[in-house]
Amino acid sequence: MHYLVRLVHVHETFRKAELEALAVLADVQLEFVYYSDNSPFCIIELQGEEAARALISRSILSKAIYELWGSGKDYESLRECIKNNSTIDPLKHQHESFRFEVDSFMVKHTALQRAELIESFKFLPFKGPIRMKNPELEMCVFEDYVHEASAPHMLYLGRWIANGSRDTATKYDLKKRKYISRTSMEAQLALVTANMVLAAPGKTIFDPFVGTGSFTVSCAHFGAVTIGSDIDGRSIRGVEAGRNVVSNFQQYGTVNNLLDNFISDLTHTPLRMVRFLDGIVCDPPYGVREGPKVLGYRGEKEAKLVYVDGVAAHLRAGYIAPKQPYGFDDMMADVLDFSYSMLVDNGRLAMWMPTANDDDIELSIPSHPGLKLVSISVQQFNKWARRLLTYRRLPDNEVQVDVTALKRERAVGRTASDLNSFRKKYFDGFRTPEEKAAATAATTS
């Protein structure tokens, strides 16, 4: 059976990936009949109405799903398609209360024009009363126009089945949240990320760069048990009483889904290295405001035990551990290594990663022989973008190489820019060497 998904026209490269992830989560077979990043209308094939409801129920980037009754390039062909569609039974709904709507993309109609469009479907055998609120049957005409076109690209008629979960993004809006920071991920994308990692009841999700808990809060909403860690304990503890990561869980009534938060970096985790995590979700520091860091001392400096008033400094309240610069590529590789070591079979890693638009090539995406790249979604800014990379942990019998024998060289450098090419490009304004030389020449002339 064919269904029309009414998508929101934002974050276009995330929409298809989210539906694919939700199909895996709901264990339904999903086939895309038509999809375009340039259109909010998507045609899919599913087993039936129950599968349609299961698929759409927690979608953040979908408004609703409709049983597709027909499609055509113009209204004449649309009506003919409906009349010849043997998969639908309009007579089954003939005595139900109903209403018609018109959903137009890239075009506006007057009330009179909309009424005339709806009247053109009076051949349908609906004899029930028209009810604008809570009708038993809701039909919608969809018009898909391209920019400045005089005629529609495609027309559809569908019967409403179920709504998506758009209201959830409003509930978790950062403007309403007790504890956030400048780097907190917006609610809509945090929830989409939770869908990509397949957060659900009975699953354990870990965020090794938890910050203010944007991802763990979103995963907890979908019923997962969450764990978080961060190298900066101040982000976990918060700035004042009642405003911290725990208070965010309390605000949404999901504190029972928070297993714990702890202070650690990824390379010094206290977690037992066994495969018990169902998902890992993270937005590692890009090094723009501050270079990524890892626990340890700079250069060759050795750790020395320091006592204050007879108590070891690292055991005192408020202790801040020493940190050293961390190569961005090393951090990405460590996240993949950690995920391979900790995820269960088919567990997922959903990781955000920045990139300069000019260098947005497939080779720049980190890879691991034990992790399969499932999807790449891109959020564009001005001269740079960030990507949500989703990986699936392969079962051991599908891994083609001996992962334990893999070796890689660490980045060499002393400053944050030495260890992070993205940070360097960011502060250079993403200019090419020629543009930098021209700018230098202009300032010296």
XYZ file of C-alpha atoms in Angstrom:
445
model
C 0.000 0.000 0.000
C 1.282 3.485 -0.863
C 1.274 6.280 1.708
C 2.089 9.981 1.535
C 4.229 11.442 4.307
C 3.787 15.185 4.794
C 7.280 16.295 5.815
C 8.339 19.625 7.273
C 10.459 21.639 4.862
C 13.427 22.122 7.181
C 16.545 20.014 7.762
C 15.841 18.361 4.425
C 18.785 15.940 4.458
C 17.676 14.547 7.842
C 14.104 13.622 6.871
C 14.679 10.450 4.889
C 17.321 9.181 7.317
C 14.939 9.694 10.244
C 12.172 7.700 8.524
C 14.622 4.884 7.746
C 15.728 4.785 11.384
C 12.132 4.727 12.625
C 11.354 1.862 10.248
C 14.180 -0.135 11.842
C 12.911 0.750 15.312
C 9.303 -0.177 14.495
C 10.429 -3.285 12.585
C 8.449 -2.372 9.473
C 9.448 -2.781 5.846
C 9.824 0.623 4.233
C 10.335 1.369 0.547
C 10.641 4.873 -0.864
C 8.596 5.308 -4.031
C 9.339 9.024 -4.325
C 11.508 11.342 -2.257
C 13.165 14.688 -2.977
C 14.928 17.125 -0.662
C 13.112 19.851 -2.612
C 9.613 18.648 -1.766
C 7.699 18.186 1.510
C 5.745 15.277 0.034
C 7.194 11.779 0.157
C 5.586 8.594 -1.187
C 6.416 5.331 0.560
C 5.210 1.743 0.495
C 4.241 -0.009 3.740
C 2.454 -3.215 4.691
C -0.624 -1.432 6.014
C -2.188 1.177 8.266
C -0.754 -0.312 11.461
C 2.759 -0.011 10.048
C 2.030 3.565 8.989
C 0.992 4.536 12.512
C 4.028 2.822 14.039
C 6.396 4.557 11.634
C 5.093 8.102 12.038
C 4.285 8.098 15.758
C 7.610 9.568 16.908
C 8.829 11.342 13.786
C 10.039 14.873 14.510
C 10.393 15.949 10.883
C 7.024 14.624 9.649
C 3.687 16.331 10.146
C 1.455 13.395 9.262
C 0.984 10.300 7.127
C -1.881 9.722 4.650
C -3.216 6.749 2.750
C -2.566 7.691 -0.881
C -5.745 7.581 -2.967
C -4.316 8.979 -6.170
C -1.749 11.162 -7.917
C -1.484 13.025 -11.197
C 0.164 15.846 -13.090
C -3.126 17.749 -13.281
C -6.554 17.518 -11.657
C -8.092 15.546 -14.491
C -5.455 12.826 -14.275
C -5.645 12.873 -10.450
C -9.403 12.260 -10.485
C -8.979 9.516 -13.073
C -6.291 7.860 -10.939
C -8.604 7.861 -7.922
C -11.454 6.296 -9.893
C -9.161 3.524 -11.166
C -7.428 2.829 -7.840
C -8.431 -0.691 -6.839
C -6.556 -0.558 -3.514
C -9.010 1.889 -1.924
C -12.701 1.568 -1.009
C -14.381 5.003 -0.783
C -17.753 3.373 -0.100
C -16.432 2.182 3.247
C -16.403 5.827 4.371
C -19.592 7.060 2.670
C -21.584 7.643 5.882
C -18.742 9.092 7.980
C -18.450 12.757 8.896
C -15.695 14.318 6.832
C -13.762 17.381 5.828
C -11.485 18.315 2.937
C -8.311 20.378 3.125
C -5.889 21.728 0.521
C -2.155 21.692 1.298
C -0.220 23.690 -1.302
C 3.559 23.980 -1.507
C 5.104 27.028 -3.238
C 1.698 28.496 -4.168
C -1.177 30.298 -2.433
C -4.880 30.140 -3.214
C -7.801 32.312 -2.233
C -10.589 30.803 -0.160
C -12.769 30.695 -3.280
C -10.109 28.859 -5.294
C -9.667 26.321 -2.506
C -13.411 25.744 -2.371
C -13.508 25.154 -6.129
C -10.672 22.621 -5.875
C -12.499 20.733 -3.157
C -15.766 20.783 -5.160
C -13.976 19.023 -8.026
C -13.921 15.865 -5.867
C -17.690 15.720 -5.383
C -17.737 12.519 -7.422
C -16.545 10.704 -4.273
C -19.493 8.913 -2.582
C -19.362 10.794 0.739
C -22.861 11.267 2.178
C -21.974 11.973 5.813
C -22.079 15.432 7.393
C -19.284 17.915 6.884
C -17.535 18.469 10.200
C -14.582 20.839 10.455
C -13.609 19.679 13.956
C -12.782 16.059 14.723
C -14.305 14.449 11.626
C -14.241 10.685 11.204
C -12.705 11.076 7.741
C -10.143 13.702 6.818
C -9.129 14.054 3.182
C -6.401 16.321 1.896
C -5.425 17.525 -1.569
C -1.693 18.115 -1.903
C -0.253 20.445 -4.524
C 3.476 20.231 -5.172
C 4.737 23.251 -7.114
C 8.300 24.160 -7.943
C 9.433 27.748 -7.422
C 7.631 30.270 -9.640
C 5.941 27.538 -11.702
C 2.509 28.252 -13.172
C 1.358 24.632 -13.005
C 1.841 21.981 -10.314
C 4.660 19.472 -10.533
C 2.423 16.802 -8.972
C -0.959 16.492 -7.257
C -2.066 13.971 -4.631
C -5.156 13.039 -2.658
C -4.771 11.269 0.657
C -6.770 10.048 3.661
C -5.284 11.098 6.994
C -3.970 8.227 9.125
C -1.895 9.724 11.964
C 0.196 12.716 12.989
C 3.904 12.785 13.674
C 5.508 13.980 16.897
C 6.132 17.624 16.017
C 4.706 18.813 19.355
C 7.596 17.148 21.162
C 10.058 19.687 19.789
C 7.937 22.470 21.276
C 7.865 20.755 24.656
C 11.663 20.512 24.734
C 12.332 23.982 23.321
C 15.554 25.355 24.820
C 13.799 28.634 25.644
C 11.711 26.719 28.190
C 14.518 24.593 29.640
C 15.979 25.324 33.064
C 19.613 24.637 32.271
C 21.341 25.297 28.940
C 24.582 26.714 27.604
C 25.737 28.283 24.349
C 26.568 24.848 22.961
C 23.279 23.112 23.856
C 21.830 21.390 20.792
C 18.463 22.717 19.634
C 15.574 20.509 20.700
C 14.437 19.493 17.217
C 17.822 18.148 16.111
C 18.516 16.592 19.512
C 15.281 14.607 19.211
C 16.094 13.621 15.627
C 19.498 12.421 16.848
C 17.760 10.327 19.506
C 15.656 8.765 16.752
C 18.768 8.049 14.686
C 20.383 6.200 17.601
C 17.124 4.222 18.069
C 16.561 5.332 21.672
C 13.713 3.312 23.193
C 12.621 1.599 26.419
C 15.004 -1.154 27.469
C 18.010 0.498 25.790
C 21.050 2.166 27.364
C 22.417 5.265 25.629
C 25.690 7.005 26.495
C 26.867 10.544 25.694
C 30.622 10.998 26.362
C 30.380 14.783 25.799
C 27.161 15.297 27.720
C 27.457 19.028 28.448
C 24.027 20.219 29.599
C 22.379 16.941 28.603
C 20.597 17.876 25.360
C 20.955 14.385 23.872
C 20.438 12.340 27.024
C 17.278 14.338 27.837
C 15.960 13.594 24.330
C 16.815 9.897 24.561
C 15.120 9.710 27.966
C 11.954 11.156 26.410
C 11.774 8.071 24.194
C 12.213 5.777 27.201
C 15.933 4.945 27.088
C 18.159 4.771 30.159
C 20.930 7.333 29.774
C 24.489 7.836 30.995
C 26.593 10.940 30.471
C 30.162 12.045 31.018
C 32.122 15.216 30.397
C 35.687 16.317 30.981
C 34.357 19.554 32.496
C 32.487 18.765 35.684
C 31.159 22.306 35.875
C 28.857 21.662 32.923
C 27.313 18.691 34.735
C 27.074 20.331 38.159
C 25.667 23.562 36.771
C 26.081 27.141 37.832
C 23.722 27.207 40.804
C 21.455 25.020 42.873
C 18.530 23.676 40.882
C 20.082 24.408 37.494
C 22.116 21.449 36.301
C 21.790 18.363 34.135
C 19.703 16.527 36.738
C 17.278 19.462 36.976
C 16.577 19.110 33.237
C 15.498 15.517 33.760
C 13.392 16.576 36.736
C 11.741 19.273 34.618
C 10.509 16.690 32.107
C 9.706 13.960 34.626
C 12.325 11.549 33.269
C 14.785 11.475 36.168
C 14.246 7.707 36.476
C 15.781 7.381 33.013
C 19.036 9.007 34.153
C 21.424 6.323 35.366
C 24.263 8.741 36.162
C 26.636 11.460 34.979
C 30.336 11.462 35.771
C 33.468 13.487 35.061
C 35.782 11.833 32.579
C 37.151 12.091 29.080
C 36.681 9.373 26.513
C 40.237 8.040 26.807
C 40.078 7.702 30.598
C 36.557 6.390 31.063
C 35.756 4.477 34.265
C 33.196 2.414 32.378
C 33.970 -1.257 32.219
C 35.055 -2.063 28.664
C 32.345 -4.566 27.807
C 29.729 -4.359 25.098
C 26.619 -3.245 26.962
C 25.652 0.031 25.277
C 22.782 0.057 22.777
C 23.682 3.497 21.507
C 26.237 6.282 21.737
C 25.290 9.817 20.839
C 27.585 12.814 20.924
C 28.442 16.263 19.648
C 32.213 16.467 20.286
C 33.766 19.917 20.786
C 34.767 21.455 17.475
C 37.542 23.557 19.018
C 36.139 26.935 17.985
C 35.627 28.513 21.404
C 38.305 26.327 22.935
C 40.477 23.548 21.557
C 39.447 19.960 22.419
C 41.270 18.680 25.480
C 42.018 15.410 27.161
C 43.145 14.654 30.705
C 46.915 14.875 31.151
C 49.868 17.239 31.144
C 51.318 19.166 28.242
C 54.530 17.950 26.660
C 56.826 15.800 28.768
C 55.640 17.108 32.108
C 55.018 14.286 34.574
C 52.203 14.081 37.063
C 53.166 14.810 40.648
C 51.091 14.134 43.717
C 50.197 17.420 45.404
C 48.897 17.753 48.945
C 46.853 20.639 50.339
C 46.439 20.701 54.127
C 47.507 17.104 54.239
C 44.900 15.952 51.690
C 45.777 14.874 48.157
C 44.646 17.663 45.820
C 42.771 15.320 43.492
C 40.618 14.111 46.407
C 39.492 17.578 47.451
C 36.092 18.993 46.515
C 36.160 21.157 43.395
C 39.362 19.625 42.050
C 39.928 20.374 38.364
C 42.171 17.868 36.636
C 44.986 19.092 34.361
C 44.280 18.944 30.637
C 46.286 18.913 27.442
C 45.369 19.701 23.791
C 43.605 16.923 21.917
C 43.823 16.386 18.167
C 40.401 16.635 16.529
C 41.051 13.708 14.172
C 42.344 11.707 17.145
C 39.134 12.475 19.027
C 36.975 11.313 16.106
C 38.982 8.100 15.819
C 38.758 7.512 19.574
C 34.970 7.887 19.459
C 34.785 5.214 16.754
C 37.187 2.906 18.599
C 35.219 3.336 21.822
C 31.937 2.673 20.023
C 33.265 -0.513 18.473
C 34.395 -1.725 21.908
C 31.198 -0.825 23.787
C 28.228 -1.211 21.435
C 26.151 -4.370 21.196
C 25.598 -5.956 17.786
C 23.735 -3.481 15.551
C 24.004 -0.805 18.242
C 24.280 2.702 16.830
C 26.616 5.657 17.065
C 25.122 9.058 16.135
C 27.930 11.606 16.028
C 28.001 15.223 14.939
C 31.020 16.501 13.048
C 31.860 19.903 11.517
C 33.300 20.496 8.082
C 34.272 23.372 5.821
C 31.922 23.408 2.837
C 34.782 23.547 0.321
C 36.217 20.327 1.746
C 32.945 18.489 2.175
C 34.096 15.245 0.591
C 33.443 11.633 1.484
C 37.088 10.957 2.352
C 36.933 13.371 5.290
C 34.351 11.211 7.055
C 35.957 9.020 9.746
C 35.622 5.290 9.226
C 36.121 2.080 11.172
C 36.086 -1.499 9.831
C 33.725 -2.574 12.593
C 31.224 0.236 12.049
C 29.039 0.666 8.976
C 28.062 4.190 7.977
C 24.255 4.209 7.812
C 23.497 7.825 6.914
C 24.962 11.302 6.502
C 22.778 14.332 7.208
C 24.037 17.881 6.759
C 23.073 21.143 8.436
C 24.421 24.033 6.384
C 25.588 27.326 7.822
C 27.467 30.026 5.925
C 30.971 28.840 5.085
C 30.818 25.669 7.115
C 28.413 22.901 7.958
C 27.974 20.159 10.489
C 27.013 16.606 9.714
C 25.201 13.983 11.692
C 26.980 10.706 10.990
C 25.144 7.550 11.985
C 26.974 4.219 12.225
C 25.870 0.649 12.989
C 28.097 -1.696 14.976
C 28.649 -4.782 12.833
C 28.438 -8.236 14.415
C 31.895 -9.774 14.774
C 31.273 -12.281 11.987
C 30.709 -9.392 9.536
C 33.936 -7.534 10.369
C 36.396 -8.233 7.560
C 39.675 -7.297 9.281
C 41.417 -7.892 12.594
C 40.516 -4.696 14.421
C 42.982 -5.393 17.250
C 45.873 -5.222 14.768
C 44.987 -1.736 13.524
C 47.450 1.034 14.284
C 47.267 4.745 13.630
C 49.492 7.702 14.252
C 48.515 10.457 16.635
C 48.508 14.098 15.566
C 51.598 16.072 16.534
C 51.415 19.659 17.775
C 51.319 21.872 20.844
C 48.503 24.317 20.126
C 44.814 23.784 19.476
C 45.155 24.988 15.883
C 48.089 22.626 15.264
C 45.869 19.715 16.245
C 42.615 20.834 14.631
C 42.488 21.740 10.936
C 38.822 22.773 11.206
C 39.610 25.250 13.996
C 42.399 26.744 11.907
C 40.126 27.100 8.873
C 37.385 28.612 11.012
C 39.598 31.403 12.341
C 41.049 31.927 8.864
C 37.512 32.612 7.668
C 37.615 29.472 5.473
C 39.719 31.409 2.974
C 41.836 29.716 0.354
C 45.619 30.305 0.405
C 45.156 32.689 -2.539
C 42.495 34.689 -0.675
C 44.691 34.891 2.422
C 47.664 36.084 0.358
C 45.519 38.722 -1.340
C 44.180 39.917 2.020
C 47.702 40.133 3.440
C 48.920 42.068 0.417
C 45.996 44.473 0.724
C 46.759 45.260 4.369
C 50.470 45.832 3.740
C 50.052 48.028 0.657
